[in-house]
Coordinates of C-alpha atoms and ligand atoms in Angstrom, one line a residue:
M20 CA 137.3 14.5 220.2
S21 CA 139.9 14.8 217.5
A22 CA 138.6 15.1 213.9
R23 CA 141.7 13.7 212.4
V24 CA 141.8 10.1 211.1
L25 CA 145.0 8.2 210.3
H26 CA 144.1 5.9 207.4
K27 CA 145.8 2.6 207.1
D28 CA 147.2 1.9 203.7
A29 CA 147.5 -1.8 202.9
S30 CA 150.1 -1.2 200.2
R31 CA 152.5 0.0 203.0
W32 CA 152.2 -3.1 205.2
R33 CA 155.6 -4.8 205.6
I34 CA 153.8 -7.9 206.7
A35 CA 150.1 -8.7 206.3
P36 CA 148.4 -8.2 209.7
N37 CA 146.8 -11.2 211.4
L38 CA 143.6 -9.2 211.5
K39 CA 142.9 -7.9 208.1
D40 CA 139.2 -7.3 208.3
Y41 CA 138.0 -6.3 211.8
A42 CA 134.3 -6.9 211.1
E43 CA 134.8 -10.3 209.6
V44 CA 137.1 -11.6 212.3
R45 CA 134.8 -10.3 215.0
R46 CA 131.8 -11.9 213.4
D47 CA 133.4 -15.3 213.0
F48 CA 135.2 -15.3 216.3
S49 CA 134.7 -17.8 219.2
W50 CA 136.7 -18.3 222.3
Q51 CA 136.4 -22.1 221.9
Q52 CA 138.0 -22.0 218.5
A53 CA 140.8 -19.7 219.8
R54 CA 141.3 -22.2 222.7
A55 CA 141.7 -25.0 220.1
E56 CA 144.7 -23.1 218.5
L57 CA 146.6 -23.8 221.8
D58 CA 147.8 -27.3 222.7
G59 CA 146.3 -27.9 226.1
L60 CA 147.4 -30.6 228.4
P61 CA 146.9 -34.3 227.4
D62 CA 144.0 -34.7 229.8
G63 CA 142.2 -31.7 228.5
G64 CA 143.6 -29.3 231.1
L65 CA 145.4 -26.0 230.4
N66 CA 148.6 -24.5 231.8
I67 CA 150.0 -21.1 231.0
G68 CA 153.6 -22.3 231.5
Y69 CA 153.2 -25.3 229.2
E70 CA 151.7 -23.1 226.4
A71 CA 154.5 -20.5 226.9
V72 CA 157.5 -22.8 227.1
D73 CA 157.1 -26.5 226.8
R74 CA 155.1 -26.7 223.6
H75 CA 157.7 -24.7 221.8
A76 CA 160.6 -26.6 223.4
L77 CA 159.1 -29.9 222.4
G78 CA 158.6 -28.7 218.8
A79 CA 160.2 -26.8 216.0
N80 CA 161.0 -23.8 218.1
A81 CA 163.3 -25.7 220.5
N82 CA 166.4 -23.9 219.5
K83 CA 164.9 -20.6 218.7
R84 CA 165.8 -17.7 221.0
A85 CA 163.0 -17.1 223.4
I86 CA 164.3 -14.3 225.6
R87 CA 167.3 -12.1 225.4
F88 CA 168.1 -10.4 228.7
L89 CA 170.0 -7.1 228.4
R90 CA 171.8 -7.1 231.7
K91 CA 172.8 -4.1 233.7
D92 CA 176.5 -4.8 233.1
G93 CA 176.0 -4.7 229.4
R94 CA 176.0 -8.5 228.9
R95 CA 173.4 -10.1 226.7
E96 CA 172.1 -13.4 228.1
D97 CA 170.1 -15.5 225.7
Y98 CA 167.7 -18.4 226.5
T99 CA 166.3 -20.7 223.8
Y100 CA 162.9 -22.3 224.3
A101 CA 164.7 -25.5 225.1
Q102 CA 166.9 -23.8 227.7
L103 CA 163.9 -22.1 229.2
K104 CA 162.2 -25.5 229.6
T105 CA 165.2 -27.0 231.3
A106 CA 165.4 -24.1 233.7
T107 CA 161.7 -24.0 234.5
D108 CA 161.6 -27.8 234.9
R109 CA 164.3 -27.5 237.5
F110 CA 162.5 -24.7 239.3
M111 CA 159.3 -26.7 239.3
A112 CA 161.0 -29.8 240.6
A113 CA 162.7 -27.7 243.3
L114 CA 159.3 -26.3 244.4
R115 CA 157.9 -29.8 244.5
A116 CA 160.9 -31.0 246.6
A117 CA 160.3 -28.0 249.0
G118 CA 156.7 -29.1 249.5
I119 CA 155.3 -26.1 247.5
G120 CA 152.3 -27.5 245.6
K121 CA 149.2 -26.6 243.8
G122 CA 147.6 -23.3 244.8
D123 CA 150.5 -22.4 247.0
R124 CA 151.7 -18.8 246.6
V125 CA 155.1 -18.0 245.2
F126 CA 156.2 -14.4 245.2
A127 CA 159.1 -12.8 243.4
L128 CA 160.8 -9.5 244.1
A129 CA 163.8 -9.4 241.9
G130 CA 163.7 -6.9 239.1
R131 CA 164.0 -7.9 235.5
V132 CA 166.6 -10.7 236.0
P133 CA 166.4 -14.1 234.3
E134 CA 165.7 -15.9 237.6
F135 CA 162.4 -13.9 237.9
Y136 CA 161.2 -15.2 234.6
V137 CA 162.3 -18.8 235.4
A138 CA 160.5 -18.6 238.7
A139 CA 157.3 -17.2 237.1
L140 CA 157.1 -19.9 234.5
G141 CA 158.3 -22.7 236.7
T142 CA 155.7 -21.7 239.3
L143 CA 152.9 -21.8 236.7
K144 CA 154.1 -25.2 235.5
N145 CA 154.0 -26.4 239.1
G146 CA 150.4 -25.4 239.5
S147 CA 151.3 -22.9 242.2
V148 CA 150.2 -19.3 242.1
F149 CA 152.7 -16.7 241.0
C150 CA 152.6 -13.2 242.5
P151 CA 155.1 -10.7 241.1
L152 CA 156.2 -7.7 243.2
F153 CA 157.7 -4.5 241.8
S154 CA 161.3 -4.3 243.0
A155 CA 161.1 -0.6 243.9
F156 CA 158.5 -1.2 246.6
G157 CA 159.5 -0.4 250.1
P158 CA 159.4 -3.0 253.0
E159 CA 155.8 -2.1 254.1
P160 CA 154.1 -2.6 250.7
I161 CA 156.0 -5.8 250.3
R162 CA 155.0 -7.1 253.7
T163 CA 151.3 -6.3 253.3
R164 CA 151.1 -7.9 249.9
M165 CA 152.9 -11.0 251.0
A166 CA 150.7 -11.2 254.1
R167 CA 147.5 -10.7 252.2
G168 CA 148.6 -13.3 249.6
N169 CA 149.8 -15.9 252.0
A170 CA 153.3 -16.1 250.5
K171 CA 154.9 -19.4 251.1
L172 CA 158.1 -18.9 249.1
L173 CA 159.9 -15.8 247.9
V174 CA 162.5 -15.4 245.2
T175 CA 164.6 -12.3 245.6
T176 CA 168.1 -10.9 245.2
G177 CA 170.7 -10.5 247.9
N178 CA 170.5 -6.7 247.8
L179 CA 166.7 -6.6 247.9
Y180 CA 166.7 -9.2 250.7
R181 CA 169.0 -7.1 252.8
R182 CA 167.3 -3.8 252.1
K183 CA 163.7 -4.8 252.2
V184 CA 162.9 -8.3 253.3
R185 CA 165.2 -9.3 256.2
D186 CA 163.5 -7.0 258.7
I187 CA 159.9 -7.9 257.8
R188 CA 160.5 -11.6 257.7
D189 CA 159.5 -12.3 261.3
A190 CA 156.2 -10.6 260.6
L191 CA 155.4 -13.2 257.8
P192 CA 155.0 -16.5 259.7
E193 CA 153.6 -18.3 256.6
L194 CA 156.7 -17.6 254.6
Q195 CA 158.6 -20.9 254.6
Q196 CA 161.4 -20.4 252.1
V197 CA 163.4 -17.5 250.7
V198 CA 165.5 -18.2 247.6
I199 CA 168.2 -15.6 247.1
V200 CA 169.8 -14.9 243.7
E201 CA 173.4 -13.6 243.8
P202 CA 174.9 -11.6 245.3
Q203 CA 174.7 -13.9 248.3
A204 CA 172.5 -13.5 251.3
N205 CA 175.1 -11.5 253.2
G206 CA 175.5 -14.0 255.9
E207 CA 171.8 -14.7 256.5
T208 CA 171.6 -17.9 258.5
R209 CA 167.9 -18.2 259.3
P210 CA 166.5 -21.6 258.4
G211 CA 164.5 -21.6 255.2
T212 CA 167.0 -19.4 253.4
Q213 CA 168.8 -20.8 250.3
T214 CA 170.8 -19.5 247.4
W215 CA 169.2 -19.8 243.9
N216 CA 171.9 -22.3 242.9
A217 CA 171.3 -24.6 245.9
F218 CA 167.5 -24.4 245.4
M219 CA 167.8 -25.3 241.7
E220 CA 170.2 -28.1 242.6
S221 CA 167.5 -29.6 244.9
G222 CA 165.3 -29.9 241.8
H223 CA 167.5 -32.5 240.1
E224 CA 164.8 -35.2 240.0
A225 CA 162.5 -34.7 237.1
V226 CA 158.8 -34.2 237.8
E227 CA 155.7 -33.9 235.6
I228 CA 154.0 -30.6 234.9
A229 CA 151.0 -30.1 237.1
A230 CA 147.6 -31.2 235.7
T231 CA 146.0 -27.8 236.0
R232 CA 142.6 -27.0 234.7
G233 CA 141.6 -23.7 233.1
E234 CA 139.8 -22.5 236.1
D235 CA 142.7 -23.1 238.5
M236 CA 144.3 -20.0 240.0
A237 CA 147.5 -19.1 238.3
L238 CA 148.4 -15.5 239.1
L239 CA 147.8 -12.9 241.7
H240 CA 148.2 -9.3 240.6
F241 CA 147.8 -6.2 242.8
T242 CA 146.3 -3.2 241.0
S243 CA 148.2 0.1 240.7
G244 CA 146.6 1.8 243.6
T245 CA 145.8 4.9 241.6
T246 CA 142.4 5.3 243.2
G247 CA 143.0 3.8 246.6
R248 CA 144.3 0.7 248.4
P249 CA 145.5 -1.8 245.8
K250 CA 143.2 -4.8 245.2
G251 CA 144.5 -8.3 244.7
A252 CA 143.1 -9.6 241.4
I253 CA 142.9 -13.4 241.0
H254 CA 143.6 -14.8 237.6
V255 CA 143.4 -18.4 236.2
H256 CA 145.2 -20.5 233.6
E257 CA 142.3 -20.0 231.1
A258 CA 143.6 -16.4 230.7
V259 CA 146.3 -17.7 228.4
V260 CA 143.6 -18.0 225.6
Q261 CA 143.1 -14.2 225.9
H262 CA 146.9 -13.5 225.9
Y263 CA 147.2 -15.6 222.8
V264 CA 144.3 -13.9 220.9
T265 CA 145.4 -10.4 221.8
G266 CA 149.0 -11.2 221.0
K267 CA 147.7 -12.3 217.6
Y268 CA 145.2 -9.6 216.7
V269 CA 146.3 -6.6 218.7
L270 CA 150.1 -6.9 219.0
D271 CA 150.1 -8.7 215.6
L272 CA 152.8 -11.1 216.6
H273 CA 154.4 -13.0 213.8
P274 CA 157.0 -15.8 214.2
E275 CA 159.9 -13.6 212.9
D276 CA 159.2 -10.7 215.3
I277 CA 161.4 -9.4 218.0
F278 CA 159.1 -8.0 220.6
W279 CA 159.8 -5.6 223.4
C280 CA 157.3 -4.9 226.2
T281 CA 158.7 -2.2 228.4
A282 CA 156.4 -2.8 231.4
D283 CA 157.9 -4.3 234.5
P284 CA 156.6 -7.8 235.3
G285 CA 155.7 -6.5 238.8
W286 CA 152.5 -5.3 237.1
V287 CA 150.0 -7.1 235.0
T288 CA 151.1 -5.7 231.7
G289 CA 154.6 -7.0 232.3
M290 CA 153.3 -10.5 233.0
S291 CA 150.5 -10.8 230.4
Y292 CA 152.5 -9.1 227.6
G293 CA 156.1 -9.1 228.9
V294 CA 156.1 -12.8 229.5
I295 CA 153.1 -14.8 228.5
A296 CA 151.7 -13.5 225.1
P297 CA 155.1 -13.3 223.3
L298 CA 156.2 -16.7 224.5
V299 CA 152.9 -18.4 223.7
H300 CA 153.4 -17.0 220.2
G301 CA 156.9 -18.4 220.1
V302 CA 158.5 -15.1 219.2
S303 CA 161.9 -13.7 220.5
M304 CA 161.5 -11.1 223.1
I305 CA 163.8 -8.6 224.8
V306 CA 164.0 -8.0 228.6
D307 CA 165.9 -4.9 229.6
E308 CA 167.1 -4.8 233.1
E309 CA 168.0 -1.1 233.0
E310 CA 165.7 1.7 234.0
F311 CA 164.2 4.2 231.5
D312 CA 166.7 6.5 229.7
A313 CA 165.8 8.0 226.3
E314 CA 169.1 7.3 224.6
H315 CA 169.3 3.8 226.0
W316 CA 165.8 3.0 224.8
Y317 CA 166.5 4.3 221.3
R318 CA 169.7 2.2 221.3
V319 CA 167.7 -0.9 222.3
L320 CA 165.1 -0.4 219.6
Q321 CA 167.9 0.0 217.0
D322 CA 170.5 -2.6 218.1
E323 CA 168.0 -5.3 219.0
Q324 CA 166.1 -4.7 215.8
I325 CA 162.8 -4.5 217.6
S326 CA 159.9 -5.0 215.3
V327 CA 156.9 -4.8 217.7
W328 CA 157.1 -2.5 220.7
Y329 CA 154.5 -2.2 223.5
T330 CA 155.0 0.7 225.9
A331 CA 153.1 3.3 228.0
P332 CA 152.1 6.9 227.7
T333 CA 154.3 8.2 230.5
A334 CA 157.4 6.7 228.7
I335 CA 156.2 8.1 225.4
R336 CA 155.8 11.6 226.9
M337 CA 159.3 11.3 228.5
L338 CA 160.7 10.5 225.0
M339 CA 158.8 13.4 223.5
K340 CA 160.3 15.7 226.1
T341 CA 163.8 14.9 225.0
G342 CA 163.0 16.1 221.5
V343 CA 162.9 14.5 218.1
E344 CA 166.5 15.5 217.2
L345 CA 167.9 12.8 219.4
T346 CA 166.0 10.1 217.4
H347 CA 167.8 11.2 214.2
Q348 CA 170.9 9.5 215.4
Y349 CA 169.2 6.1 215.3
H350 CA 167.7 3.9 212.8
F351 CA 164.6 1.9 213.5
E352 CA 164.4 -0.2 210.3
K353 CA 162.7 -3.2 211.7
L354 CA 160.1 -1.3 213.8
R355 CA 156.7 -2.0 212.2
F356 CA 154.2 -1.8 215.0
M357 CA 153.9 0.2 218.2
A358 CA 151.2 0.0 220.9
S359 CA 150.6 1.8 224.2
V360 CA 148.6 1.0 227.4
G361 CA 148.1 2.2 231.0
E362 CA 146.8 5.7 230.6
P363 CA 145.0 7.7 228.0
L364 CA 147.3 8.3 225.1
N365 CA 147.1 12.0 224.0
P366 CA 146.5 12.5 220.3
E367 CA 149.8 14.5 220.4
A368 CA 151.6 11.3 221.3
V369 CA 150.0 9.2 218.6
L370 CA 151.1 11.7 216.0
W371 CA 154.6 12.1 217.5
G372 CA 154.9 8.4 216.7
V373 CA 154.3 9.1 213.0
D374 CA 156.7 12.0 212.9
T375 CA 159.4 10.1 214.7
F376 CA 159.1 6.5 213.7
G377 CA 156.9 6.8 210.6
I378 CA 154.2 4.8 212.3
P379 CA 151.6 5.8 214.9
F380 CA 151.3 4.5 218.4
H381 CA 148.2 2.2 218.8
D382 CA 146.4 2.9 222.1
N383 CA 144.7 0.1 223.8
W384 CA 142.7 -0.2 227.0
W385 CA 142.5 -2.8 229.8
Q386 CA 142.8 -3.2 233.5
T387 CA 144.4 -5.6 236.0
E388 CA 140.9 -7.0 236.5
T389 CA 140.4 -7.8 232.8
G390 CA 143.8 -9.7 232.6
G391 CA 144.3 -8.8 229.0
I392 CA 143.6 -6.2 226.3
M393 CA 139.9 -5.4 225.9
I394 CA 139.7 -2.4 223.6
A395 CA 142.3 -1.6 221.0
N396 CA 143.5 0.1 217.8
F397 CA 144.4 -2.7 215.4
P398 CA 147.1 -2.6 212.7
A399 CA 144.7 -2.7 209.9
V400 CA 142.1 -0.4 211.3
D401 CA 142.1 3.4 210.8
I402 CA 143.1 5.3 213.9
K403 CA 141.3 8.3 215.3
P404 CA 144.0 9.8 217.5
G405 CA 142.7 10.1 221.1
S406 CA 140.4 7.1 220.8
M407 CA 141.3 3.8 222.5
G408 CA 139.8 1.9 219.5
M409 CA 137.3 -0.9 219.3
P410 CA 136.6 -4.1 221.3
V411 CA 138.8 -7.1 220.8
P412 CA 137.1 -9.9 218.9
G413 CA 135.2 -12.0 221.5
V414 CA 134.7 -9.0 223.8
L415 CA 131.4 -7.2 224.1
A416 CA 131.8 -3.6 225.5
T417 CA 129.2 -0.9 225.9
I418 CA 128.5 2.3 227.7
V419 CA 126.0 2.3 230.5
S420 CA 124.4 4.7 232.9
R421 CA 123.9 3.9 236.5
E422 CA 120.4 4.6 237.6
A423 CA 119.3 5.8 241.0
D424 CA 117.7 2.4 241.7
G425 CA 121.0 0.7 241.4
H426 CA 120.4 -0.8 237.9
V427 CA 122.5 -0.1 234.9
V428 CA 121.1 0.8 231.5
P429 CA 123.1 0.5 228.2
I430 CA 123.3 3.9 226.4
G431 CA 122.4 3.4 222.8
D432 CA 123.2 6.9 221.5
A433 CA 126.6 7.7 220.2
K434 CA 128.8 10.3 221.9
V435 CA 127.0 10.1 225.2
E436 CA 129.3 9.6 228.2
G437 CA 128.7 6.8 230.7
E438 CA 130.5 4.0 232.4
L439 CA 132.4 1.5 230.3
A440 CA 131.0 -1.9 230.9
L441 CA 132.0 -5.4 229.6
R442 CA 130.0 -8.6 229.2
P443 CA 131.6 -11.2 231.6
G444 CA 132.9 -14.3 230.0
W445 CA 136.2 -13.4 228.4
P446 CA 138.9 -15.9 229.5
A447 CA 141.2 -13.5 231.3
M448 CA 138.6 -12.0 233.5
F449 CA 139.6 -11.9 237.1
R450 CA 137.8 -14.4 239.3
G451 CA 137.9 -12.5 242.5
Y452 CA 139.5 -9.8 244.6
L453 CA 141.6 -11.5 247.2
G454 CA 139.7 -11.5 250.5
E455 CA 137.2 -8.9 249.3
E456 CA 134.3 -10.9 248.0
E457 CA 131.7 -8.2 248.4
R458 CA 133.8 -5.7 246.5
Y459 CA 134.1 -8.2 243.7
N460 CA 130.4 -8.9 243.6
K461 CA 129.7 -5.2 243.4
C462 CA 131.5 -4.9 240.1
F463 CA 128.8 -7.0 238.4
V464 CA 125.4 -5.4 237.8
D465 CA 122.6 -6.6 235.5
G466 CA 124.9 -8.9 233.6
W467 CA 127.7 -6.3 233.1
Y468 CA 131.1 -5.9 234.6
L469 CA 131.5 -2.2 235.5
T470 CA 135.0 -0.9 234.9
G471 CA 134.9 2.3 236.9
D472 CA 136.1 4.2 233.9
L473 CA 133.9 6.7 231.9
A474 CA 133.9 6.7 228.2
M475 CA 131.8 7.2 225.1
R476 CA 131.4 5.5 221.8
D477 CA 131.1 7.3 218.5
S478 CA 128.8 6.4 215.6
E479 CA 131.5 4.2 214.0
G480 CA 132.0 2.2 217.2
Y481 CA 135.2 3.8 218.4
F482 CA 135.5 4.1 222.1
W483 CA 136.8 7.3 223.7
F484 CA 138.2 7.5 227.2
V485 CA 136.8 10.3 229.3
G486 CA 138.3 9.7 232.7
R487 CA 138.1 7.5 235.8
A488 CA 134.7 7.8 237.4
D489 CA 136.5 9.1 240.5
D490 CA 138.3 11.8 238.6
V491 CA 135.5 13.3 236.5
I492 CA 134.8 16.9 237.3
K493 CA 131.3 18.3 237.8
S494 CA 131.4 22.0 236.9
A495 CA 128.4 24.3 236.5
G496 CA 126.2 21.5 235.3
H497 CA 128.8 20.0 232.9
L498 CA 130.7 16.7 233.4
I499 CA 134.3 17.3 232.4
G500 CA 136.6 14.5 231.7
P501 CA 140.2 15.2 232.7
F502 CA 141.6 13.5 229.6
E503 CA 140.2 16.0 227.2
V504 CA 141.6 19.0 229.2
E505 CA 145.0 17.4 229.7
S506 CA 145.3 16.6 226.0
A507 CA 144.5 20.2 225.0
L508 CA 147.2 21.4 227.5
M509 CA 149.7 18.9 226.1
E510 CA 149.4 20.6 222.7
H511 CA 151.0 23.7 224.1
P512 CA 154.7 23.5 223.3
A513 CA 155.8 24.3 226.9
V514 CA 153.8 21.5 228.4
A515 CA 155.5 18.2 229.1
E516 CA 152.7 16.7 231.2
A517 CA 149.4 17.8 232.7
A518 CA 146.9 16.6 235.2
V519 CA 143.6 18.2 236.1
I520 CA 141.3 17.9 239.1
G521 CA 138.0 19.3 240.3
K522 CA 138.5 21.8 243.1
P523 CA 135.4 22.5 245.2
D524 CA 133.9 25.9 244.3
P525 CA 130.9 27.5 246.0
V526 CA 129.4 28.8 242.8
I527 CA 130.0 26.2 240.1
H528 CA 130.4 23.1 242.4
E529 CA 133.9 22.2 241.1
M530 CA 136.3 24.2 239.1
V531 CA 139.0 22.8 236.8
K532 CA 142.5 23.1 238.2
A533 CA 145.5 22.0 236.2
F534 CA 148.9 20.9 237.4
V535 CA 151.5 21.2 234.7
A536 CA 155.1 20.1 234.4
L537 CA 157.1 22.1 231.8
R538 CA 159.5 20.9 229.1
P539 CA 163.2 21.6 229.6
G540 CA 164.0 25.2 228.6
Y541 CA 160.8 26.8 229.8
A542 CA 160.8 28.8 233.1
V543 CA 157.8 29.2 235.3
D544 CA 156.5 32.7 235.1
E545 CA 153.2 34.7 235.2
A546 CA 153.2 35.4 231.4
L547 CA 153.5 31.7 230.6
R548 CA 150.8 30.8 233.1
L549 CA 148.4 33.3 231.4
E550 CA 149.4 32.1 228.0
I551 CA 148.6 28.5 228.8
L552 CA 145.3 29.5 230.4
G553 CA 144.4 31.4 227.3
F554 CA 145.6 28.6 225.0
A555 CA 143.4 26.1 226.8
R556 CA 140.4 28.5 226.8
K557 CA 140.6 28.9 223.1
R558 CA 140.8 25.1 222.5
L559 CA 138.2 24.0 225.1
G560 CA 135.9 27.0 225.7
A561 CA 135.6 28.8 229.0
A562 CA 133.3 26.2 230.6
V563 CA 135.8 23.4 230.3
A564 CA 139.2 25.1 230.4
P565 CA 141.1 25.2 233.6
K566 CA 140.6 28.3 235.7
E567 CA 143.8 27.7 237.7
I568 CA 147.2 26.3 236.8
A569 CA 149.9 25.3 239.2
F570 CA 153.4 24.4 237.9
L571 CA 155.1 21.4 239.4
E572 CA 158.6 20.1 238.8
T573 CA 157.1 16.6 238.2
L574 CA 153.6 15.1 238.6
P575 CA 153.1 12.3 241.1
H576 CA 152.9 8.9 239.4
T577 CA 152.3 5.4 240.5
R578 CA 155.2 3.1 240.0
S579 CA 153.3 1.6 237.1
G580 CA 153.4 5.1 235.5
K581 CA 149.9 6.5 236.1
I582 CA 149.3 10.1 237.2
M583 CA 147.8 10.0 240.7
R584 CA 145.2 12.7 240.5
R585 CA 143.7 11.7 243.8
L586 CA 147.0 12.8 245.5
L587 CA 147.0 16.1 243.7
K588 CA 143.5 16.6 244.9
A589 CA 144.2 15.5 248.5
R590 CA 147.1 17.9 248.7
E591 CA 145.2 20.7 247.2
L592 CA 142.4 20.3 249.7
G593 CA 144.7 19.5 252.6
L594 CA 143.1 16.0 253.1
P595 CA 144.9 12.8 254.1
E596 CA 146.9 11.2 251.2
G597 CA 145.5 7.7 251.7
D598 CA 147.4 4.6 250.5
T599 CA 150.6 5.8 248.9
S600 CA 152.4 2.5 248.7
T601 CA 152.6 2.6 244.9
L602 CA 153.7 6.2 244.7
E603 CA 156.8 6.5 242.4
S604 CA 159.0 8.7 244.5
P605 CA 157.5 10.5 247.4
A606 CA 157.5 14.1 246.3
Ligands
ATP704 P1 143.5 1.0 241.2 O1 142.4 0.1 240.6 O2 144.2 0.3 242.3 O3 143.1 2.4 241.5 P2 144.5 1.3 238.5 O4 143.1 1.2 238.1 O5 145.4 2.4 238.0 O6 144.7 1.2 240.1 P3 145.5 -0.8 236.7 O7 144.6 -2.0 236.7 O8 146.9 -1.0 236.6 O9 145.3 -0.1 238.1 O10 145.0 0.3 235.6 C1 143.9 0.2 234.9 C2 143.3 1.5 234.6 O11 144.3 2.3 233.9 C3 142.1 1.6 233.8 O12 140.9 1.3 234.6 C4 142.1 3.0 233.2 O13 141.6 3.9 234.2 C5 143.6 3.2 233.0 N1 143.9 2.9 231.6 C6 144.6 1.8 231.1 N2 144.7 1.9 229.8 C7 144.1 3.0 229.4 C8 144.0 3.6 228.1 N3 144.4 3.1 227.0 N4 143.3 4.8 228.1 C9 142.8 5.4 229.2 N5 142.9 4.8 230.4 C10 143.6 3.7 230.5
MG705 MG1 141.5 0.2 238.8

């Protein structure tokens, strides 16, 4: 646990945060009141697409820029809220004309192109269920997800169709329609195949937005597959209340902000915060079609005058790897708030934010299952680097221990490790695992939702991530969280990224083994290995420090950017690798 505290200084705020006093907002908060800040549908229903698009298009924000797409060819393509409404109305009407109705599943596999966003919001407005797919998936992960999700319609691009969909289409009998964005379908003549333009043309007759209720299914998100076969998490329209609240208090969105969420909408972060939350707040957001590149990202931050930036530890570590000198060529005058999610954020990375941008990264924690941010560092609250912060107003989080009899017991004492648990009832909570009812039910014990992550809480109420329950190492009677060990390794100047696992050991049960990727300019040799081992021992003590280090060119990541420790472990032990459908690039 880092002793350092980054104090927030109100005199340096460029804009007063939406949450000025954490305790007060938390005390007075109610989800009902938050819900009342949204419009809702005239009959008392709720629809994510309406809150994100229509209510702005029908009001003062109609001509405000909603989304700027930075296209691969360098073009900027802007949509106002009014234009977004016209396009999503069209898509909705086209779905209706094609017989795709309430509850039907619409999938998209298209990368970060405008049509993907129009399809997502149009599908929600139609009362159909949107299921995003990450465009780098291969044919098999695409097929299994579409089969499990009963895909009726797919929006994709000509290239992706040819490379990944054409050959699996016969294995998807439920799939009625494929809508193909340019370039064209390369001569595909199968019935049920249309170009995007023809499909949109078929939606020329205006239709009314679907009368969805808060509990109607809206989104299907597959998890990252870090711990095993990805689960399909079911989300409902009510989730928009959470997206709104966390956009307000955690991301601190203000009307004049230009917001950039770097997550791909193939994952839950890219939908909840790369589409829904910013639009519900009526801000202007950026969507970048390009893949990660440090210089390009700095240019986007500068040229697009980003003020609020939401990104992930893997990306931050990659930026850190390129060095701080590069950043000196750019100016980030408008940047006022930075947040991170997806993996534990090492204290090193939080402080690098201060050195590089003059402001820290604010870590926050949540899962596909929670649908929205649960625990966070807030703009007005002091940061303890390495801590994921405190529960969002309206969210009750605690640490529990699982007893031998199957019950769970909240741990009252500070700094005692246990499983992170949440009190069900927040609006964005998943309503099921698709086709896995028993698995879903098992997540709830004695009135708590059990997250599968281990954490602890300090005496001031800050939560500290320890590791995933599956990844925790039991060594000579100690429980060792991988995050603490990895963060210590990251402090060594040669280390770009680190992952640790427990390796079975006849004497101490498991020994800590580290896998390390080096920064450019460092060569693998015995002296460096010994130096890093010694460095870690000094920081962590002999009981916790790694006993072995292996150097790897890169560490295996999921496509959503998480280190796959289970794969390192399987390889180390010569065991089967399990489901690798989300592995970034088979190494
Ligand atoms: P699967 O459930 O399929 O194994 P996954 O858990 O990686 O995959 P996601 O729902 O995308 O799928 O990721 C949520 C998990 O990511 C959390 O349970 C936690 O382990 C990790 N995580 C997210 N944010 C943070 C954070 N700020 N600090 C530490 N861990 C985090
Ligand atoms: Mg998970």
